[in-house]
Amino acid sequence: AQSVSQHNHHVILSEAASLELGCNYSYGGTVNLFWYVQYPGQHLQLLLKYFSGDPLVKGIKGFEAEFIKSKFSFNLRKPSVQWSDTAEYFCAVNKGNTGFQKLVFGTGTRLLVSP
Amino acid sequence: GAGVSQSPSNKVTEKGKDVELRCDPISGHTALYWYRQSLGQGLEFLIYFQGNSAPDKSGLPSDRFSAERTGGSVSTLTIQRTQQEDSAVYLCASRAPGEYEAFFGQGTRLTVV
């Protein structure tokens, strides 16, 4: 069965620090990859997505992620975090080429950015 | 509507009671998903609707859980004889035809006491 692993459950950073959140998935076929973010008290929203093409994708608010097929990874990065980035981040995967069925989510990473 | 709407936003129920959770997807979105978010568990897939049919209901944890969708729009998730382990945030998402992005609602926080 597909699974998604997010190794960092809690991350605490100071403003302006660089961020990298790990995400690994187990499915070996074609995949679509997503990062969702949930700000305190708000609903889940899409941060960025990868379907095909350039493995380095850029999303909103200065976030980017790199798909490394050989490592089954899709790590999220941001060069300089802000206090407003405090949120929970979820990596998600679904099978490609079969239409969108279900997204399989990781357990999430809680990021706290101190001012 | 402007977004996915879920009601109620909070529900406290006694163990053994039945509950119904409602999801209004974005207008025109044919795909609808239910997920459950428990503390430290991430998002657990429950069921997927395409139109009114449910091609994937593999995530429903027991026969106490059921869901339906009528008119290709509103969906209801029903939990019968609730147990304390059913306490969680239940999230609904919808997706437009041909698109990959799913839009989530605010969720219903269910507490079984």
Short mmCIF file of C-alpha atoms in Angstrom, two decimals:
data_model
loop_
_atom_site.label_atom_id
_atom_site.label_comp_id
_atom_site.label_asym_id
_atom_site.label_seq_id
_atom_site.Cartn_x
_atom_site.Cartn_y
_atom_site.Cartn_z
CA ALA A 1 0.00 0.00 0.00
CA GLN A 2 1.08 3.54 -0.58
CA SER A 3 2.56 5.32 2.38
CA VAL A 4 3.99 8.74 2.96
CA SER A 5 6.59 9.45 5.62
CA GLN A 6 7.32 12.81 7.14
CA HIS A 7 10.23 12.35 9.45
CA ASN A 8 10.09 15.67 11.26
CA HIS A 9 7.02 15.86 13.47
CA HIS A 10 7.91 19.15 15.13
CA VAL A 11 10.32 21.80 13.89
CA ILE A 12 11.19 25.02 15.70
CA LEU A 13 13.06 27.75 13.85
CA SER A 14 13.91 31.38 14.30
CA GLU A 15 12.83 33.91 11.70
CA ALA A 16 15.14 34.06 8.69
CA ALA A 17 16.36 30.50 9.22
CA SER A 18 16.21 28.11 6.29
CA LEU A 19 13.66 25.33 6.23
CA GLU A 20 13.69 21.85 4.80
CA LEU A 21 10.94 19.35 5.59
CA GLY A 22 11.41 15.79 4.48
CA CYS A 23 8.86 13.69 2.65
CA ASN A 24 9.33 10.16 1.33
CA TYR A 25 6.74 7.97 -0.33
CA SER A 26 6.60 4.26 -1.01
CA TYR A 27 4.76 3.98 -4.33
CA GLY A 28 6.97 2.96 -7.23
CA GLY A 29 4.89 4.02 -10.20
CA THR A 30 4.06 7.40 -11.60
CA VAL A 31 2.97 9.73 -8.83
CA ASN A 32 1.56 13.17 -8.30
CA LEU A 33 2.99 14.95 -5.27
CA PHE A 34 1.59 17.71 -3.13
CA TRP A 35 2.37 19.82 -0.11
CA TYR A 36 -0.57 21.21 1.82
CA VAL A 37 -0.40 23.72 4.65
CA GLN A 38 -2.80 24.27 7.53
CA TYR A 39 -2.41 27.60 9.32
CA PRO A 40 -3.80 27.80 12.87
CA GLY A 41 -7.59 27.80 12.76
CA GLN A 42 -7.73 27.57 8.99
CA HIS A 43 -8.49 24.85 6.49
CA LEU A 44 -5.94 22.89 4.51
CA GLN A 45 -4.71 24.68 1.43
CA LEU A 46 -2.43 23.68 -1.39
CA LEU A 47 1.12 24.99 -1.17
CA LEU A 48 2.55 23.40 -4.31
CA LYS A 49 2.25 20.35 -6.53
CA TYR A 50 4.28 18.24 -8.93
CA PHE A 51 2.85 16.24 -11.81
CA SER A 52 5.64 16.10 -14.40
CA GLY A 53 8.42 18.15 -15.97
CA ASP A 54 10.87 20.22 -13.98
CA PRO A 55 11.42 18.39 -10.70
CA LEU A 56 11.94 21.68 -8.86
CA VAL A 57 8.55 23.24 -8.31
CA LYS A 58 7.77 26.60 -6.83
CA GLY A 59 4.71 27.34 -4.81
CA ILE A 60 3.16 30.20 -2.96
CA LYS A 61 4.88 32.30 -0.29
CA GLY A 62 8.41 31.48 -1.44
CA PHE A 63 8.16 27.73 -0.88
CA GLU A 64 9.66 25.21 -3.27
CA ALA A 65 10.00 21.46 -3.41
CA GLU A 66 12.24 19.09 -5.29
CA PHE A 67 11.12 15.74 -6.62
CA ILE A 68 13.97 13.21 -6.56
CA LYS A 69 12.62 10.07 -8.17
CA SER A 70 15.58 7.89 -7.23
CA LYS A 71 15.10 8.75 -3.58
CA PHE A 72 11.29 8.67 -3.63
CA SER A 73 11.43 12.08 -2.02
CA PHE A 74 9.66 15.41 -2.32
CA ASN A 75 11.24 17.69 0.26
CA LEU A 76 9.84 21.13 0.98
CA ARG A 77 12.19 24.09 1.30
CA LYS A 78 12.15 27.77 2.04
CA PRO A 79 15.35 29.86 2.22
CA SER A 80 14.14 32.22 4.93
CA VAL A 81 11.11 31.53 7.09
CA GLN A 82 8.82 34.11 8.61
CA TRP A 83 6.75 34.04 11.78
CA SER A 84 3.66 33.76 9.55
CA ASP A 85 4.90 30.39 8.28
CA THR A 86 3.96 28.84 11.60
CA ALA A 87 1.60 26.06 10.55
CA GLU A 88 1.29 22.34 10.01
CA TYR A 89 2.61 21.00 6.72
CA PHE A 90 1.39 17.84 5.04
CA CYS A 91 2.96 15.95 2.19
CA ALA A 92 0.57 13.94 0.01
CA VAL A 93 0.83 11.51 -2.88
CA ASN A 94 -1.54 9.98 -5.35
CA LYS A 95 -1.06 7.66 -8.29
CA GLY A 96 -0.50 9.31 -11.62
CA ASN A 97 -2.04 8.33 -14.96
CA THR A 98 -5.10 6.76 -13.39
CA GLY A 99 -6.98 9.88 -12.62
CA PHE A 100 -7.15 11.39 -9.25
CA GLN A 101 -8.29 8.78 -6.80
CA LYS A 102 -7.31 9.32 -3.21
CA LEU A 103 -4.56 11.41 -1.76
CA VAL A 104 -2.43 9.60 0.78
CA PHE A 105 -1.13 12.01 3.40
CA GLY A 106 1.82 11.96 5.71
CA THR A 107 1.36 12.54 9.42
CA GLY A 108 2.30 16.20 9.13
CA THR A 109 5.04 18.44 10.47
CA ARG A 110 4.26 21.21 12.91
CA LEU A 111 6.47 24.22 12.25
CA LEU A 112 6.86 26.92 14.86
CA VAL A 113 8.74 30.04 13.82
CA SER A 114 9.77 32.27 16.66
CA PRO A 115 10.07 36.00 15.99
CA GLY B 1 -20.41 28.44 -3.10
CA ALA B 2 -17.05 30.05 -2.65
CA GLY B 3 -15.53 27.11 -0.87
CA VAL B 4 -16.24 23.72 0.63
CA SER B 5 -18.67 24.11 3.50
CA GLN B 6 -19.01 21.65 6.34
CA SER B 7 -21.55 21.54 9.11
CA PRO B 8 -21.66 21.49 12.00
CA SER B 9 -18.25 22.94 12.77
CA ASN B 10 -18.28 21.28 16.17
CA LYS B 11 -20.29 18.35 17.46
CA VAL B 12 -20.27 16.83 20.90
CA THR B 13 -22.19 13.61 21.22
CA GLU B 14 -22.67 10.88 23.77
CA LYS B 15 -21.17 7.48 23.20
CA GLY B 16 -23.65 5.24 21.39
CA LYS B 17 -25.50 8.04 19.61
CA ASP B 18 -25.60 8.44 15.84
CA VAL B 19 -24.21 11.56 14.15
CA GLU B 20 -24.49 13.03 10.68
CA LEU B 21 -21.85 15.29 9.21
CA ARG B 22 -22.60 17.35 6.13
CA CYS B 23 -20.41 18.55 3.29
CA ASP B 24 -21.34 21.07 0.60
CA PRO B 25 -18.69 20.92 -2.11
CA ILE B 26 -17.74 23.71 -4.46
CA SER B 27 -20.33 24.05 -7.19
CA GLY B 28 -19.42 21.99 -10.25
CA HIS B 29 -16.94 19.78 -8.43
CA THR B 30 -17.72 16.18 -9.29
CA ALA B 31 -15.24 14.50 -6.98
CA LEU B 32 -15.72 14.55 -3.22
CA TYR B 33 -13.56 13.08 -0.48
CA TRP B 34 -13.92 12.48 3.23
CA TYR B 35 -10.87 12.33 5.47
CA ARG B 36 -10.41 11.99 9.21
CA GLN B 37 -7.72 13.90 11.07
CA SER B 38 -6.76 12.60 14.45
CA LEU B 39 -4.10 13.99 16.74
CA GLY B 40 -0.73 12.71 15.59
CA GLN B 41 -2.28 10.53 12.88
CA GLY B 42 -2.25 12.78 9.88
CA LEU B 43 -5.14 12.62 7.45
CA GLU B 44 -6.80 9.25 7.05
CA PHE B 45 -8.74 8.65 3.83
CA LEU B 46 -12.30 7.45 4.37
CA ILE B 47 -14.25 7.52 1.09
CA TYR B 48 -14.22 9.01 -2.39
CA PHE B 49 -17.25 9.94 -4.51
CA GLN B 50 -17.32 10.54 -8.23
CA GLY B 51 -20.74 12.00 -8.83
CA ASN B 52 -23.13 10.03 -6.67
CA SER B 53 -21.20 6.78 -6.73
CA ALA B 54 -18.39 5.78 -4.40
CA PRO B 55 -15.71 3.88 -6.32
CA ASP B 56 -13.43 3.82 -3.28
CA LYS B 57 -14.80 3.36 0.20
CA SER B 58 -11.80 1.39 1.39
CA GLY B 59 -11.01 3.79 4.22
CA LEU B 60 -14.25 3.48 6.15
CA PRO B 61 -13.04 2.01 9.45
CA SER B 62 -16.11 -0.12 10.25
CA ASP B 63 -19.68 -0.78 9.20
CA ARG B 64 -20.76 1.92 11.66
CA PHE B 65 -19.53 4.43 9.09
CA SER B 66 -21.46 5.19 5.92
CA ALA B 67 -21.69 8.04 3.46
CA GLU B 68 -23.92 9.09 0.67
CA ARG B 69 -24.03 11.79 -1.92
CA THR B 70 -27.14 13.00 -3.64
CA GLY B 71 -27.59 15.06 -6.76
CA GLY B 72 -23.85 15.03 -7.31
CA SER B 73 -23.55 17.68 -4.67
CA VAL B 74 -24.10 17.45 -0.91
CA SER B 75 -22.62 14.52 0.95
CA THR B 76 -23.46 13.17 4.38
CA LEU B 77 -21.16 11.06 6.51
CA THR B 78 -23.04 9.06 9.13
CA ILE B 79 -21.48 7.42 12.14
CA GLN B 80 -23.72 5.05 14.03
CA ARG B 81 -23.30 4.07 17.66
CA THR B 82 -20.40 6.46 18.11
CA GLN B 83 -17.38 5.39 20.13
CA GLN B 84 -14.77 7.54 21.84
CA GLU B 85 -12.18 6.54 19.25
CA ASP B 86 -14.36 8.24 16.62
CA SER B 87 -13.40 11.61 18.10
CA ALA B 88 -11.51 13.48 15.41
CA VAL B 89 -11.80 16.25 12.87
CA TYR B 90 -13.67 15.07 9.79
CA LEU B 91 -12.60 16.85 6.63
CA CYS B 92 -14.31 17.03 3.29
CA ALA B 93 -12.64 17.99 0.03
CA SER B 94 -13.87 18.46 -3.50
CA ARG B 95 -12.20 18.60 -6.89
CA ALA B 96 -13.21 19.89 -10.29
CA PRO B 97 -13.33 17.56 -13.31
CA GLY B 98 -9.95 17.21 -14.96
CA GLU B 99 -8.14 19.00 -12.15
CA TYR B 100 -5.80 17.54 -9.56
CA GLU B 101 -6.13 20.06 -6.76
CA ALA B 102 -8.54 19.19 -4.00
CA PHE B 103 -10.07 21.99 -1.95
CA PHE B 104 -10.73 21.29 1.71
CA GLY B 105 -13.42 22.51 4.05
CA GLN B 106 -12.83 23.67 7.60
CA GLY B 107 -13.85 20.33 9.00
CA THR B 108 -16.21 19.11 11.68
CA ARG B 109 -14.65 18.51 15.08
CA LEU B 110 -16.43 15.52 16.58
CA THR B 111 -16.08 14.78 20.27
CA VAL B 112 -17.62 11.63 21.67
CA VAL B 113 -18.04 11.72 25.44
#
